[in-house]
Coordinates of C-alpha atoms and ligand atoms in Angstrom, one line a residue:
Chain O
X1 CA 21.7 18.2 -15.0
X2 CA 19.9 17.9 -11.4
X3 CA 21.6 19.1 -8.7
X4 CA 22.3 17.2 -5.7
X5 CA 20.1 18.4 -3.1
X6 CA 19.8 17.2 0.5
X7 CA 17.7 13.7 0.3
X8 CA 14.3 13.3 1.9
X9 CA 14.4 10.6 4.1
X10 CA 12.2 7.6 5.6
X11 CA 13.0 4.9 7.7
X12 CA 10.8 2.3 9.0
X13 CA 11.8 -0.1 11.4
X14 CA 9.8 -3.4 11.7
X15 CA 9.3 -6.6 13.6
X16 CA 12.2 -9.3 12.3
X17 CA 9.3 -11.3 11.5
X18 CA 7.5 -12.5 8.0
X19 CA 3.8 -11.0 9.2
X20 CA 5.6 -7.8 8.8
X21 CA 7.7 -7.6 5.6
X22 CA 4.5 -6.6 3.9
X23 CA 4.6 -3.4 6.0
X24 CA 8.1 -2.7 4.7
X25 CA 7.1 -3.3 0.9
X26 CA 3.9 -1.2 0.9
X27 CA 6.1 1.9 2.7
X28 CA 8.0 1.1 -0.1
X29 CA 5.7 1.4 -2.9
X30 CA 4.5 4.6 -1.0
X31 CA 8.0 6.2 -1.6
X32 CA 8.9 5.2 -5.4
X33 CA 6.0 5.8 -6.3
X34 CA 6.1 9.8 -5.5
X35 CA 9.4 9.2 -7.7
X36 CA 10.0 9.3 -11.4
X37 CA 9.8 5.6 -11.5
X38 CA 8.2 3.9 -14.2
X39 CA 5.3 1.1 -13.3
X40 CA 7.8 -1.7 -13.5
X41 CA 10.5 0.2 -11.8
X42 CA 8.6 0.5 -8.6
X43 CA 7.3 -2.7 -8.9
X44 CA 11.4 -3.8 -8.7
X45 CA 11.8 -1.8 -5.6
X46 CA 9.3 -3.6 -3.9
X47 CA 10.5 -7.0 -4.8
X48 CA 14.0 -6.2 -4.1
X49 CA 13.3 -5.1 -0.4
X50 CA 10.8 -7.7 0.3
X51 CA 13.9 -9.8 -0.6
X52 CA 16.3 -7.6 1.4
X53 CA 13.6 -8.1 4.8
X54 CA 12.9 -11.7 3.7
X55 CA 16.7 -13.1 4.3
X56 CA 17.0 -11.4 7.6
X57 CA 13.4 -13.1 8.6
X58 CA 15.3 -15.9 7.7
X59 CA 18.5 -15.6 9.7
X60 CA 16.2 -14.5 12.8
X61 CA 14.4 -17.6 12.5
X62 CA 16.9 -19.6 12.2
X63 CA 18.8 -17.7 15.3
X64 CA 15.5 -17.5 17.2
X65 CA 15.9 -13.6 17.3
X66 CA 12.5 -13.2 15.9
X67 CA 12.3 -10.3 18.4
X68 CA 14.9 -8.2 16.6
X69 CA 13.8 -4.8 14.5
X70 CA 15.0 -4.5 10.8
X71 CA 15.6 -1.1 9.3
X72 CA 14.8 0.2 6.2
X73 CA 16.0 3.6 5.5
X74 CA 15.5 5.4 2.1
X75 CA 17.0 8.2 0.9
X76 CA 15.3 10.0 -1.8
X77 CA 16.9 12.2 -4.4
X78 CA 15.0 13.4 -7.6
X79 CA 16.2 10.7 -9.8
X80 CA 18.2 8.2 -7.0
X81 CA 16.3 6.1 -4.6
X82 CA 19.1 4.8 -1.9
X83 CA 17.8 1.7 0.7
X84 CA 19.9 0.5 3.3
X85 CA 17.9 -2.8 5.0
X86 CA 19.9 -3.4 8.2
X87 CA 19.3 -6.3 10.8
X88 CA 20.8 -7.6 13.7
X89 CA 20.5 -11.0 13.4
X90 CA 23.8 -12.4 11.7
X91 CA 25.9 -12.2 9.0
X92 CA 24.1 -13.3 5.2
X93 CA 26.3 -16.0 3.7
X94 CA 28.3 -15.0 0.7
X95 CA 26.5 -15.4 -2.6
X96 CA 27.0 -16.8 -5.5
X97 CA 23.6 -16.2 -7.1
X98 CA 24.9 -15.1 -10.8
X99 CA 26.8 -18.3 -11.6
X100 CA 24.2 -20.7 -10.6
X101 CA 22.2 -22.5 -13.1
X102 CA 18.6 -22.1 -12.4
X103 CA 18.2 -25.8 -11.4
X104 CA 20.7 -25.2 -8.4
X105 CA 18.7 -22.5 -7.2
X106 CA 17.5 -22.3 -3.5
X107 CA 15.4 -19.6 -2.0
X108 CA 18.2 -18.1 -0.1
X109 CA 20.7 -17.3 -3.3
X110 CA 17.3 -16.5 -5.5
X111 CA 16.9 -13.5 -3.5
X112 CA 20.2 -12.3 -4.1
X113 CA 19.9 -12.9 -7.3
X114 CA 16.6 -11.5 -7.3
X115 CA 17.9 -8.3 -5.7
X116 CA 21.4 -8.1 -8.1
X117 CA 18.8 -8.0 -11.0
X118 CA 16.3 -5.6 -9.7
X119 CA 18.2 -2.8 -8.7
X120 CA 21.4 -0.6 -9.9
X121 CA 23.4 -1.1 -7.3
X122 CA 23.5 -3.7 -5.3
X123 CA 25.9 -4.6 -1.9
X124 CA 25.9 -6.4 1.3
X125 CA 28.7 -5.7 4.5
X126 CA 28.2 -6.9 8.1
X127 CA 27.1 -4.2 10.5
X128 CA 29.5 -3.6 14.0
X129 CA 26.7 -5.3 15.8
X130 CA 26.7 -8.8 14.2
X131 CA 24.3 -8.0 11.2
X132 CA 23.8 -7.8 8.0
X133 CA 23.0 -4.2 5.8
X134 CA 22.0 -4.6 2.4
X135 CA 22.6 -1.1 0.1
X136 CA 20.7 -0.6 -2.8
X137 CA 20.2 2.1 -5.4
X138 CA 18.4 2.8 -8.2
X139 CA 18.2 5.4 -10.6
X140 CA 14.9 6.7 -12.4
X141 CA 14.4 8.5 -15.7
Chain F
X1 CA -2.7 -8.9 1.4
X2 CA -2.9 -12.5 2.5
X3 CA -3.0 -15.2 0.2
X4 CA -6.3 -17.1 -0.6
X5 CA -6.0 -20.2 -1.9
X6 CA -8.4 -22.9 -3.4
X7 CA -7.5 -26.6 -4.6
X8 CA -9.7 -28.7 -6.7
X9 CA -9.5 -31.7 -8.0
X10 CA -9.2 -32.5 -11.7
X11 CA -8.5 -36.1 -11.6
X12 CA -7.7 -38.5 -8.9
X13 CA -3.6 -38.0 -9.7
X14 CA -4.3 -34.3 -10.8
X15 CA -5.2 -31.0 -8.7
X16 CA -5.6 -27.7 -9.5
X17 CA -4.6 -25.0 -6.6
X18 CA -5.9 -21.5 -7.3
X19 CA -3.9 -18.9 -5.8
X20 CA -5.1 -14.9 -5.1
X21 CA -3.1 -12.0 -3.6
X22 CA 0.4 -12.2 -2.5
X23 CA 2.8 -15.1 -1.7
X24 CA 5.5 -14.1 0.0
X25 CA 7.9 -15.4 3.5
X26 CA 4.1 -15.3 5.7
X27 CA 2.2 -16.8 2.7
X28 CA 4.3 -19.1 1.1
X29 CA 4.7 -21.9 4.3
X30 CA 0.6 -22.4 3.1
X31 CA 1.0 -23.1 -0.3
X32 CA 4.1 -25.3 0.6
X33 CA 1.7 -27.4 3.0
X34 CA -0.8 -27.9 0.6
X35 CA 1.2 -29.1 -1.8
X36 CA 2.4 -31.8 0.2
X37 CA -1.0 -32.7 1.5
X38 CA -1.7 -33.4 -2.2
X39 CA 1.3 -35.1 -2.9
X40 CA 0.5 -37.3 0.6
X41 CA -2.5 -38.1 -1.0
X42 CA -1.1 -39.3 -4.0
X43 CA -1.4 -36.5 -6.5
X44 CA 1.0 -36.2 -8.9
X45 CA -0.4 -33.6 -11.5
X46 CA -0.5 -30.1 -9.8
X47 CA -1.1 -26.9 -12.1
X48 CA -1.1 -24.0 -10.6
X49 CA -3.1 -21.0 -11.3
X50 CA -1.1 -17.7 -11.0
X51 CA -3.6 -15.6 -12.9
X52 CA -4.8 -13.4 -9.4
X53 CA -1.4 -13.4 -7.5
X54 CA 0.0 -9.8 -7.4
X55 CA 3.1 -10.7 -6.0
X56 CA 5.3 -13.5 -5.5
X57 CA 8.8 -13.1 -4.1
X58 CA 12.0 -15.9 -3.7
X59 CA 9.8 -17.8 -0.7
X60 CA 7.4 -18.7 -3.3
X61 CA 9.9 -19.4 -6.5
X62 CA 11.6 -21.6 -3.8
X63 CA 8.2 -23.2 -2.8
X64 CA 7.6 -24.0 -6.3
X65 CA 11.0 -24.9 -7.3
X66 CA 10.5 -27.7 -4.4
X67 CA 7.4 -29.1 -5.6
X68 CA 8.4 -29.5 -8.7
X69 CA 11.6 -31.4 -7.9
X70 CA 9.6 -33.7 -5.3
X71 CA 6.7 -34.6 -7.9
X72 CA 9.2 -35.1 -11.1
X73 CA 11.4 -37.5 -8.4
X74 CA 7.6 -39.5 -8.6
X75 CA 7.0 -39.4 -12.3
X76 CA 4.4 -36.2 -12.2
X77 CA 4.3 -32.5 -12.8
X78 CA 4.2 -29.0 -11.5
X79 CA 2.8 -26.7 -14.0
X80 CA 2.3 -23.3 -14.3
X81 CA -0.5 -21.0 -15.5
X82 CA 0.5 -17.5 -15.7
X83 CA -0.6 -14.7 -17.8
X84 CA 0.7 -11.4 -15.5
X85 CA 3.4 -10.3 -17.1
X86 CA 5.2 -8.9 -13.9
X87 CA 5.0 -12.2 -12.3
X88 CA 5.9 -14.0 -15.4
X89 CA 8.9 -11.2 -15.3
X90 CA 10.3 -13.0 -12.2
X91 CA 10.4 -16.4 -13.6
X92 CA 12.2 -14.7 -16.9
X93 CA 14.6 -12.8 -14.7
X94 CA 15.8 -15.9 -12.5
X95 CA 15.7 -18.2 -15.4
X96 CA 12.9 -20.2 -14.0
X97 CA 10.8 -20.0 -16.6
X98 CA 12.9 -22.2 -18.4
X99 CA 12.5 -25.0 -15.1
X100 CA 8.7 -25.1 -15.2
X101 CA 6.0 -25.9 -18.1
X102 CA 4.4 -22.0 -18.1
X103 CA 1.1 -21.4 -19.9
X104 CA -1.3 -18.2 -20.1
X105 CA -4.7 -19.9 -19.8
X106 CA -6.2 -23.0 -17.9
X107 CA -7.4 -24.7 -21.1
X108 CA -4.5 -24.8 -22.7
X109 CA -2.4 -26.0 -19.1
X110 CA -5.0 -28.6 -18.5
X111 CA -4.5 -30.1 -21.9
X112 CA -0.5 -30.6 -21.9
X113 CA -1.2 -32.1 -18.5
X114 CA -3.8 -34.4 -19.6
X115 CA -0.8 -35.7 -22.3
X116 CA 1.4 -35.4 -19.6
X117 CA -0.7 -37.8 -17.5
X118 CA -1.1 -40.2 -20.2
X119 CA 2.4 -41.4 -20.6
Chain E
X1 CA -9.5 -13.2 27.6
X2 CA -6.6 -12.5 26.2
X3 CA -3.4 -12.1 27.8
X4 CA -1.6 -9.0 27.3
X5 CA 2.2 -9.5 25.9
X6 CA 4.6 -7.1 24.7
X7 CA 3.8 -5.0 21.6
X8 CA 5.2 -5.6 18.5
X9 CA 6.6 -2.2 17.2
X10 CA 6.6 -0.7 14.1
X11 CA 8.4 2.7 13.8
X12 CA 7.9 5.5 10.3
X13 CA 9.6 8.3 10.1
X14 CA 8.8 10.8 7.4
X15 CA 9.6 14.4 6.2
X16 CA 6.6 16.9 7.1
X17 CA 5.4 17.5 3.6
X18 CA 2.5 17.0 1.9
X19 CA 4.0 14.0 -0.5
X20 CA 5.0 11.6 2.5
X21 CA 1.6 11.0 3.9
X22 CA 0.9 8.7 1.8
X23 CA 3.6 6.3 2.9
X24 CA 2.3 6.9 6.1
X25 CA -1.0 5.7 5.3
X26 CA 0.5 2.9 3.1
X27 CA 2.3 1.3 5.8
X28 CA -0.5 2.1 8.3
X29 CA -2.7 -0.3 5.8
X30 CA -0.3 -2.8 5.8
X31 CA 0.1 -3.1 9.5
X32 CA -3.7 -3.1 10.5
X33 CA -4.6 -5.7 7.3
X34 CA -2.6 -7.8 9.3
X35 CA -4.4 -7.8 12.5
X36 CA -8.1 -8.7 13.2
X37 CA -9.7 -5.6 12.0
X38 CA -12.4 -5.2 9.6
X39 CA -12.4 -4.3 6.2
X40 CA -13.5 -1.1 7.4
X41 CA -11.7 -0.7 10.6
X42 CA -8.7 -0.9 8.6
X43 CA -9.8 2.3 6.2
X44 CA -10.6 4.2 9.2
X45 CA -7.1 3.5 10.8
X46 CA -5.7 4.6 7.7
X47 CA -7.9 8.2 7.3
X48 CA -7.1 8.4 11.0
X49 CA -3.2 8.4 10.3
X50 CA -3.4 10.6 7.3
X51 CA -4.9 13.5 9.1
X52 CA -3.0 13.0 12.1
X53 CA 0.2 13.7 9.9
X54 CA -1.9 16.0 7.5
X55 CA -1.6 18.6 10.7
X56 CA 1.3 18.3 11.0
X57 CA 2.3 18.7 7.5
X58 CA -0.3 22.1 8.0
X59 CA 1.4 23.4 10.8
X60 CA 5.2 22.8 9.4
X61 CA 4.3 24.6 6.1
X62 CA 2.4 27.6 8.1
X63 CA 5.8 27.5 10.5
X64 CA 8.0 27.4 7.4
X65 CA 9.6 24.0 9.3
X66 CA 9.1 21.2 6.2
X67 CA 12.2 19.5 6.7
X68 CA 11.2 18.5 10.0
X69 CA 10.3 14.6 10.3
X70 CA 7.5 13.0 11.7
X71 CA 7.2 9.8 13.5
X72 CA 4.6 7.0 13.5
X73 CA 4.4 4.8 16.0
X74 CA 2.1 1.7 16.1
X75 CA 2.2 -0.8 19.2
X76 CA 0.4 -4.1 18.1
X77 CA -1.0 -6.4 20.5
X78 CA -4.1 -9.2 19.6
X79 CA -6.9 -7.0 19.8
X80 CA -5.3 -3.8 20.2
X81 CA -3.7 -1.0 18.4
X82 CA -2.1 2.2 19.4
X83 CA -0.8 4.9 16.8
X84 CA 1.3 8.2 18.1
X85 CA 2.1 10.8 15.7
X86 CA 4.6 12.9 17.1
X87 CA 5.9 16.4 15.6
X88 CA 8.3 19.3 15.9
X89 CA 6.6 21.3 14.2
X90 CA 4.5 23.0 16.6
X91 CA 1.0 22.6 18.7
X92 CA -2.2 21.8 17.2
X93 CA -4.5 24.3 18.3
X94 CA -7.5 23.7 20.3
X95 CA -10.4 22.0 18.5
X96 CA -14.2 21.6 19.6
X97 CA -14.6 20.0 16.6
X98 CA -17.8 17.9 18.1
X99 CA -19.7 21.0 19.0
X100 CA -19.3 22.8 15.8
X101 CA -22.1 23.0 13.2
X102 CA -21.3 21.1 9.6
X103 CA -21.5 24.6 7.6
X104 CA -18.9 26.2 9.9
X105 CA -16.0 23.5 10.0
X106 CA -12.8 24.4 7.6
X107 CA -10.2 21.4 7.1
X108 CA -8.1 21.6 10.8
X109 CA -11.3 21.0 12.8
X110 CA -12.9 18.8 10.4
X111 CA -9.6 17.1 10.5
X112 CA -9.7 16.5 14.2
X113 CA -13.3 15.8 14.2
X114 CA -12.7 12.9 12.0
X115 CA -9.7 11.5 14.0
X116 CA -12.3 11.7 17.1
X117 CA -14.8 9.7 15.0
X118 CA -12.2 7.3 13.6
X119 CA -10.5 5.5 16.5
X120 CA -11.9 4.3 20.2
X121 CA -9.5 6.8 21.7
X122 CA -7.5 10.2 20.8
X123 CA -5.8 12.2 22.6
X124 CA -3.4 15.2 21.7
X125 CA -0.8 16.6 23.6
X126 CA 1.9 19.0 23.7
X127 CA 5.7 17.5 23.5
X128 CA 8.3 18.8 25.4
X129 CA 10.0 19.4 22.0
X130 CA 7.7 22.1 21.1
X131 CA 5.7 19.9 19.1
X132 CA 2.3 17.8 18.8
X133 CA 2.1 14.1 20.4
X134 CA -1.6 12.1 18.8
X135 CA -2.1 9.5 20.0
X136 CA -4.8 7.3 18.7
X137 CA -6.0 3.7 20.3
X138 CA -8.5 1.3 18.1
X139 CA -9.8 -2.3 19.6
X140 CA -10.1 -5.0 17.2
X141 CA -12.9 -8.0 17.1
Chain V
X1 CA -1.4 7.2 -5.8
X2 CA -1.9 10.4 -7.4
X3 CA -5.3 12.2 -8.4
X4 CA -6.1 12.1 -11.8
X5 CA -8.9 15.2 -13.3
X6 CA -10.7 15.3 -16.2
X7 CA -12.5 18.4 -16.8
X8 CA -15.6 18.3 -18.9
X9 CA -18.1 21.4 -20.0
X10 CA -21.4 20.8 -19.7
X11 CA -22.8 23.9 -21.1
X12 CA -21.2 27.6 -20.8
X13 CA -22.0 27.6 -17.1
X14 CA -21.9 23.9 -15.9
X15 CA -18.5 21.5 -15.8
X16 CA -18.2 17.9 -14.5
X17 CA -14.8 17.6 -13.0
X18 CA -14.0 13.8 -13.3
X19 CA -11.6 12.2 -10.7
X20 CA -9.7 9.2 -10.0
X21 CA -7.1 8.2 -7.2
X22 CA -6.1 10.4 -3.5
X23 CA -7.5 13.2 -2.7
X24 CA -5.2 14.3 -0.3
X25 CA -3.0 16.8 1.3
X26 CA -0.8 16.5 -1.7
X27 CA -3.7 16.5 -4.5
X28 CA -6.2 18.6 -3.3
X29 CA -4.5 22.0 -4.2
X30 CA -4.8 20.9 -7.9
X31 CA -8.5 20.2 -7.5
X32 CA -8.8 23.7 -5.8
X33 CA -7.0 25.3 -8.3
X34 CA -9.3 23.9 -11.0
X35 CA -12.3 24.6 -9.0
X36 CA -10.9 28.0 -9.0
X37 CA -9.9 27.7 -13.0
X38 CA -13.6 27.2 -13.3
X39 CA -15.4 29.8 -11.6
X40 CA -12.9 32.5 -13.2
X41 CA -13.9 31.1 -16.4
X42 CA -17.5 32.5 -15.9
X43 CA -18.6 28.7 -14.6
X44 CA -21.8 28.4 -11.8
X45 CA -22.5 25.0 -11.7
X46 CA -19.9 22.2 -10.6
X47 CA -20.4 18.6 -10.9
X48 CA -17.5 16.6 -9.2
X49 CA -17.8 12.8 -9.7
X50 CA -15.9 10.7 -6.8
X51 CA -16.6 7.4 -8.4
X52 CA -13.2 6.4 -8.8
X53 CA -11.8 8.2 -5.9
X54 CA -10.6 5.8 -3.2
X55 CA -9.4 8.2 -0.3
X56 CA -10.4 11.6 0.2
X57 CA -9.4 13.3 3.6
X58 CA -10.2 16.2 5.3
X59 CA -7.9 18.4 3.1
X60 CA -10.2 17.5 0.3
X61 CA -13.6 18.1 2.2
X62 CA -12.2 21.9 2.7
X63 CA -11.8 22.3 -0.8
X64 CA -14.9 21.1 -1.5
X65 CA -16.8 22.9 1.4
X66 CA -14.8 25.8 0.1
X67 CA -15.9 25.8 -3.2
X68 CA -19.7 25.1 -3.1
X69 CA -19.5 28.4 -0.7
X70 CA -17.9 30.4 -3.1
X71 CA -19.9 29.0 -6.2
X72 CA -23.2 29.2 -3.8
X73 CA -22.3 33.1 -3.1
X74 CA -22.6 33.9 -6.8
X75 CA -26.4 31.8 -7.0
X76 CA -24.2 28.6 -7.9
X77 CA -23.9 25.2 -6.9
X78 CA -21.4 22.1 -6.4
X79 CA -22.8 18.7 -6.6
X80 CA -21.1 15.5 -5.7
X81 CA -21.6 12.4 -7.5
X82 CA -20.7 9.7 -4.9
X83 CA -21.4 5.9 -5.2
X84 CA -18.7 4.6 -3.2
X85 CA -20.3 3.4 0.0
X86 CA -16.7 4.3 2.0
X87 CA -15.7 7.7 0.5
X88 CA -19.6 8.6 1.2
X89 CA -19.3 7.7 4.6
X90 CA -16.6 9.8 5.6
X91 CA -19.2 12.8 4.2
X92 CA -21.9 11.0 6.7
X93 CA -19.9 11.0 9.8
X94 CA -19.0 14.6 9.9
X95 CA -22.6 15.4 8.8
X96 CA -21.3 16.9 5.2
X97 CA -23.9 14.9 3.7
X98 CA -26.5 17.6 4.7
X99 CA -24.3 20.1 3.3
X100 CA -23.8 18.5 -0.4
X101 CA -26.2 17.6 -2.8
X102 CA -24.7 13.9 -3.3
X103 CA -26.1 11.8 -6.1
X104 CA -25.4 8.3 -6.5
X105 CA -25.7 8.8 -11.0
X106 CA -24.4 11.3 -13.3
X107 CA -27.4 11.0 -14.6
X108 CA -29.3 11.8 -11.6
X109 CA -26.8 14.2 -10.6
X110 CA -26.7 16.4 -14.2
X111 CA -31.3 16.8 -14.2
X112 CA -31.2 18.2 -10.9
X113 CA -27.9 20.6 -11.7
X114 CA -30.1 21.2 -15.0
X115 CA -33.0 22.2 -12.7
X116 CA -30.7 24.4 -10.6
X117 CA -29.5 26.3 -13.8
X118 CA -33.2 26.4 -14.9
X119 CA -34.5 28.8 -12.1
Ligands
LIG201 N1 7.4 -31.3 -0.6 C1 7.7 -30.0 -0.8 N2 6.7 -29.2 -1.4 C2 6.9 -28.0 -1.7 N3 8.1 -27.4 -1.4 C3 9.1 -28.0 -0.9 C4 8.9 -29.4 -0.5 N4 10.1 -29.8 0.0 C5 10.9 -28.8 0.0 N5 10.3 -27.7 -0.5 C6 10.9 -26.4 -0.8 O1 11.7 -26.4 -1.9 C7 12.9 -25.8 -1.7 C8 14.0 -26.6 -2.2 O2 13.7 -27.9 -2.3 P1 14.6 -29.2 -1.8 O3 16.0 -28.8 -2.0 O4 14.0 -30.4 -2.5 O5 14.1 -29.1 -0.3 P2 14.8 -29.8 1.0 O6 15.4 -28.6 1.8 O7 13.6 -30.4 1.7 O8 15.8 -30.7 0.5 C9 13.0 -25.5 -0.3 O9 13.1 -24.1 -0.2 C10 11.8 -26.0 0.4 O10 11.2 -24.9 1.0
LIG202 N1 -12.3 29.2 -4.5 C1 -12.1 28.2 -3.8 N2 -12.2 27.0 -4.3 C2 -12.1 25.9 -3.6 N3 -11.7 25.8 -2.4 C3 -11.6 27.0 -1.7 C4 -11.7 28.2 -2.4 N4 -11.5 29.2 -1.5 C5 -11.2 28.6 -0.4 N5 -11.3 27.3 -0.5 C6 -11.0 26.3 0.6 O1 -12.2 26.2 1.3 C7 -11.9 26.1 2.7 C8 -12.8 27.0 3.5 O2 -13.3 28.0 2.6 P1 -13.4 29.6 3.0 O3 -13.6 29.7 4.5 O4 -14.4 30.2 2.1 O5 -11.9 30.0 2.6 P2 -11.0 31.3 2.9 O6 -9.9 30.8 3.8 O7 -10.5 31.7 1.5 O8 -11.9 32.3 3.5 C9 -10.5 26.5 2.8 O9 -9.9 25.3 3.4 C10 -9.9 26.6 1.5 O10 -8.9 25.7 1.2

């Protein structure tokens, strides 16, 4: 079994705006794909954190805090890949994305749906300073 | 990275938008305009083609999910062509695929629509 | 003309090893494909950061310093973009990469040569850190 | 993301080293190792193809300028096959160009390593 070593780690911070999300997905397919990921695996990274970027760009917009940073900070063990997104820009409204049917499905709970789906572990918690921070983990091999 | 995108008319109550590279929260706002432009100008048919997108995210299903609804409200269609199977994943996934009409090559899209279009 | 507003920010950090550059020049690509650079400009912004953090990487492996990070800044106005690399990792020697005949160039001058080729300005410095500050301008359009 | 090499013998003293993807601070090591691999092996002549290479960087460029001098000291040669407008370019800049025999065929490329072995 792999020992627990002390992660690698990147963080990225980007403009709270959807011209940069993009940014935030291709650093992320930079990082899972130096992992043991399979194809699909790190293709599910990258959709769950453009998700994770894409519902703070939509609370900034909504908030007009469109000149707010997001965070994305991964940790990177040999076989666990840890992202926390983090924004400033408000609280992301409880979820209920499991128990929808599809017909009732709006952008906002299809991303958490999206993300529930794409990675192991999936949680959200408001930050001390009036944000949001998604965690996410998933395993490889 | 942007998102190309290229209508064409099939019938004067059917279009045919042709989409390349990435829809996503910057992309997506395009695609939703140009559906309505259609709709405005009386379309009711619209396939489209998601044979050269590489990645589509919740902005886009959303997009989509919201055509559809406002162009089966007027009696029409929103179909889908879509051969990649990672994109065809995320429709699986969310359940969506069950929502729209989903078909691998134009030909075969274009026909169901033409029955469509004839009831 | 245009007038100058404040820069959008985007922030990497990275460990100083040889497997990270590439997220480096990942989200390098994804921030310049989104401004008004050429097809081309945009591959040279990307060589540009790679070697920038590719010294870096050289000098924390000679220095035994590899879990060091690495920074990348990029300040985006319209037209204009400016890259710093900073390290901890030590100074980058002195290069007259320009003077220096092809056969006699080895990979840190050639390296340096290209960043010089690559971008409308570059400048290195020493940090107060003990480390290496590039910093790298290019003009779009 | 990675470099992918495929190593092919020509004859007893020529190889073609075939590769695809980075060439970078991470992947050039391999590609000096095989380089290495090869002249142990009793190989002269060394015909890299960067047809499908998409980003080489100065850490490559040393490992080639390092090889051709060793393989050149021992009445060798290393000969670039090179296509891609961009990845030649980089060669062009720093005036490597003049350095490298750079052919734009394998075809081309393997008659005039032929005619190097022949003298
Ligand atoms: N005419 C339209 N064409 C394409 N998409 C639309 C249209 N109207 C709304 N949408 C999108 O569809 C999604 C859900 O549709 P719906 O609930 O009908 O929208 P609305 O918020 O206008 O009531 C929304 O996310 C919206 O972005
Ligand atoms: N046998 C070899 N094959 C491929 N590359 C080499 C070899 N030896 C050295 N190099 C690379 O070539 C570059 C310069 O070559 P040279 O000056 O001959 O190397 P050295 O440092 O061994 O004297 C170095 O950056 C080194 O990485």
């Amino acid at each position: 079994m792999a020992v627990e070593t002390t992660p690698a780690v990147v963080e990225l911070s980007i403009p709270c705006r959807p011209e940069f999300v993009s940014v935030a997905r291709l650093a992320m397919l930079g990082v899972a794909s130096r992992m043991q990921f399979t194809y699909d695996e790190v293709e599910d990274i990258r959709l769950a954190v453009g998700e994770a970027c894409t519902t703070a760009v939509g609370r900034a917009m909504n908030a007009n805090k469109t000149n707010a940073q997001i965070t994305i900070r991964s940790e990177i063990l040999e076989n666990k890949l840890t992202i926390e997104v983090e924004d400033k820009v408000g609280r992301m409204p409880e979820v209920t994305a499991a128990a929808a049917p599809p017909e009732s499905l709006n952008e906002e709970n299809l991303g958490a749906l999206l993300m529930e789906l794409l990675v192991d572990e999936f949680t959200v918690e408001p930050t001390a300073e009036g944000g949001t921070r998604v965690r996410m983990v998933k395993y490889a091999g | 990275m942007n998102l190309k995108m290229n209508t064409r008319s099939i019938d004067d109550r059917a279009s045919l938008i042709d989409l390349e590279g990435e829809i996503d929260v910057y992309t997506a706002p395009n695609l939703k305009q140009q559906i309505i432009t259609l709709l405005d100008s009386g379309v009711r048919h619209i396939l489209i083609d998601l044979t050269n997108v590489e990645y589509l995210d919740s902005t886009a299903l959303g997009v989509l999910i919201g055509g559809l609804k406002r162009l089966r409200e007027r009696d029409g269609s929103l179909d889908l062509i879509c051969p990649n199977p990672r994109i065809k994943r995320v429709f699986e996934i969310t359940g969506l695929d069950k929502i729209f009409d989903m078909y691998t090559t134009e030909e075969e899209a274009l026909d169901k629509m033409r029955a469509k279009e004839g009831k």
